[in-house]
Short mmCIF file of C-alpha atoms in Angstrom, two decimals:
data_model
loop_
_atom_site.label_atom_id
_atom_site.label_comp_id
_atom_site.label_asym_id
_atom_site.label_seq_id
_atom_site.Cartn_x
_atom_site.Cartn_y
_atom_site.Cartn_z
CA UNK A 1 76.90 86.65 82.34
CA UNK A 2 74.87 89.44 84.36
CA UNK A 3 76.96 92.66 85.19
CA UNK A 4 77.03 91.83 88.89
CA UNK A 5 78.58 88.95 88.61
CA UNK A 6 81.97 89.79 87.73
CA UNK A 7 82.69 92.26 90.72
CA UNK A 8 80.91 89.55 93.16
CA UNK A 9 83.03 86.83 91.54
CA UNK A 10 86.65 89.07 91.82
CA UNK A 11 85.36 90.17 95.78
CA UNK A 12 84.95 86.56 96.53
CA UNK A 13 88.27 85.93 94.62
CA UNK A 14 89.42 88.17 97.06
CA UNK A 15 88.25 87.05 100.41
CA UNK A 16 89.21 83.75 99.37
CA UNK A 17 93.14 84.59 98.35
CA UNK A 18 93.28 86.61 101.76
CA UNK A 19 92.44 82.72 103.44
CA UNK A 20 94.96 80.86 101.31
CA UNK A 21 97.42 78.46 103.25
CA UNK A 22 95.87 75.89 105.53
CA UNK A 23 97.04 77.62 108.45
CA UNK A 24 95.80 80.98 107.59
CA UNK A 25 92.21 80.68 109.40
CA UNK A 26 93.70 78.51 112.59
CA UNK A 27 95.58 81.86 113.09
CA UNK A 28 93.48 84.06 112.80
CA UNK A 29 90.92 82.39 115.24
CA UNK A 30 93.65 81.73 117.48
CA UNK A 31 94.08 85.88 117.39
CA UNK A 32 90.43 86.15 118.08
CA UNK A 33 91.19 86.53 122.25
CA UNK A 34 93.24 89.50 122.01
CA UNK A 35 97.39 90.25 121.70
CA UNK A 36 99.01 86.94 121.98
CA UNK A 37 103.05 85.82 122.08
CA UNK A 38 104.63 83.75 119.01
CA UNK A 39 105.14 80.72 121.17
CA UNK A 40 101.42 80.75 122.97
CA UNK A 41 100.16 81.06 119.62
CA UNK A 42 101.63 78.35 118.04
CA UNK A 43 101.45 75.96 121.47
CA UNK A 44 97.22 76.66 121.07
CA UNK A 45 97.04 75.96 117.38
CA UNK A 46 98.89 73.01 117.53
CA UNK A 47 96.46 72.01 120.85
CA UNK A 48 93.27 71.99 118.87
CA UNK A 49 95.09 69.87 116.44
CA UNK A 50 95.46 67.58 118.81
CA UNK A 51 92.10 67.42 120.29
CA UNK A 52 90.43 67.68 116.87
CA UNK A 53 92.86 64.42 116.12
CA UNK A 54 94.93 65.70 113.23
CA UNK A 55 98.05 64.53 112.37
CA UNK A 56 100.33 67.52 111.16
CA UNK A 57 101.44 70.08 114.04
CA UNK A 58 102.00 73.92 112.91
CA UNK A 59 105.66 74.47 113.02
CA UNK A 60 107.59 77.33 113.78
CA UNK A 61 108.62 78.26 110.23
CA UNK A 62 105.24 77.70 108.80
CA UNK A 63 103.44 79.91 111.52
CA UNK A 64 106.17 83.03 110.79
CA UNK A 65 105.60 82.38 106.91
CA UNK A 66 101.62 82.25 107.86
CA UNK A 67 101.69 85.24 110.27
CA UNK A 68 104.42 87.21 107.00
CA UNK A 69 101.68 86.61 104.82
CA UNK A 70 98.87 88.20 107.01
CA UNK A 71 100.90 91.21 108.38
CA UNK A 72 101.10 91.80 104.38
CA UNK A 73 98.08 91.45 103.45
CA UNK A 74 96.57 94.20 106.73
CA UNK A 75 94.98 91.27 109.20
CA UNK A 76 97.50 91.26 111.70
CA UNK A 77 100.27 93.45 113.76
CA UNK A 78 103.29 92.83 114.86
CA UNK A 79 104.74 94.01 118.16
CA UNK A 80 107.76 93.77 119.68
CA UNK A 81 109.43 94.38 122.92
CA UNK A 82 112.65 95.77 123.48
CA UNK A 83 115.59 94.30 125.38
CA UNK A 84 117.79 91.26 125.68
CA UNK A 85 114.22 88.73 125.46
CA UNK A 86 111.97 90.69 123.49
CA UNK A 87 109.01 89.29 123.43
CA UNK A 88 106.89 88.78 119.79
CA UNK A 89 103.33 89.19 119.98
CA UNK A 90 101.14 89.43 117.45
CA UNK A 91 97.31 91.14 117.15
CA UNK A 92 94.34 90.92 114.92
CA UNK A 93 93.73 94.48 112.95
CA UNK A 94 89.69 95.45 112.80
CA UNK A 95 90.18 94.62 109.35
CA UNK A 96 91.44 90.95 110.78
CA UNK A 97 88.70 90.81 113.16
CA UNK A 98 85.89 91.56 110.05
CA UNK A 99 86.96 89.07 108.15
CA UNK A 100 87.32 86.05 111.06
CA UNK A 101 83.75 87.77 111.47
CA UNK A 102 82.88 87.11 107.79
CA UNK A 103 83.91 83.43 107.64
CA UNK A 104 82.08 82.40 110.51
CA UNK A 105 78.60 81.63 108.48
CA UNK A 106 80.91 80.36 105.76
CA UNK A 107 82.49 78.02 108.87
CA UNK A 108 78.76 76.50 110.20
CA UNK A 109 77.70 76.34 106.34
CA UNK A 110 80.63 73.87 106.54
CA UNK A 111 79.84 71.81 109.57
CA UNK A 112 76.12 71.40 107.97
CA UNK A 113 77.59 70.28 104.99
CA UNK A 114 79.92 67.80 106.46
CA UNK A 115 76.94 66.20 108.90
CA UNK A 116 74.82 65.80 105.78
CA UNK A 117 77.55 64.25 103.85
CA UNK A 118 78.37 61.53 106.56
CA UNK A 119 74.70 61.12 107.03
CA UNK A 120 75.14 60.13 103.21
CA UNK A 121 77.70 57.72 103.68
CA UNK A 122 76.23 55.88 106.56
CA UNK A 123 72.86 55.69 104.36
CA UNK A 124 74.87 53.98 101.13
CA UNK A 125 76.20 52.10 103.17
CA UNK A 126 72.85 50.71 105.14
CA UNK A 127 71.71 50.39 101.92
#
């Protein structure tokens, strides 16, 4: 094993812990606009569920576990308002905007991979 693998290996360990959870990345993108309430945020997640014609919704327990998680691990704030109906909003950090930044090649190295793996399937099976 070359020297440089091991710290590459443990950074990508990293980046890749900091993503756990399916929900983790649908919040973060859904962050990427700017400051956005608890109940916006999880009414948009769930919307591109819908259009993108999955079956599970986010619900509200998951999305406070999901948004727990990232306030702990520095990708997101927290901000509350005072009074009788505080409103919860919640806001990317820079270090929450890098990393949405960093998975975006990861995210169209994805979509190539999926269109060449249906382009697969459709040629076994014209085969």
């Amino acid at each position: 094993m070359e020297r440089w693998e091991i710290p590459y290996r443990h950074s990508v360990q990293t980046a890749l812990d900091l993503l756990r959870g399916r929900w983790t990345v649908a919040v973060l993108a859904g962050l990427a606009r700017g400051e956005t309430p608890f109940k916006e945020l999880l009414a948009s997640i769930n919307d591109v569920e819908k259009r993108t014609d999955r079956d599970r919704m986010l619900s509200n327990r998951v999305l406070s576990d999901t948004l727990q998680r990232a306030r702990e691990d520095g990708l997101i704030e927290r901000h509350a308002e005072s009074g009788n109906f505080a409103t919860v909003s919640y806001v990317l950090t820079p270090t929450g905007r890098s990393l949405l930044r960093a998975i975006r090649p990861l995210a169209e190295w994805a979509q190539g991979y999926q269109a060449d793996r249906q382009a697969d399937e459709v040629d076994r099976r014209g085969a």
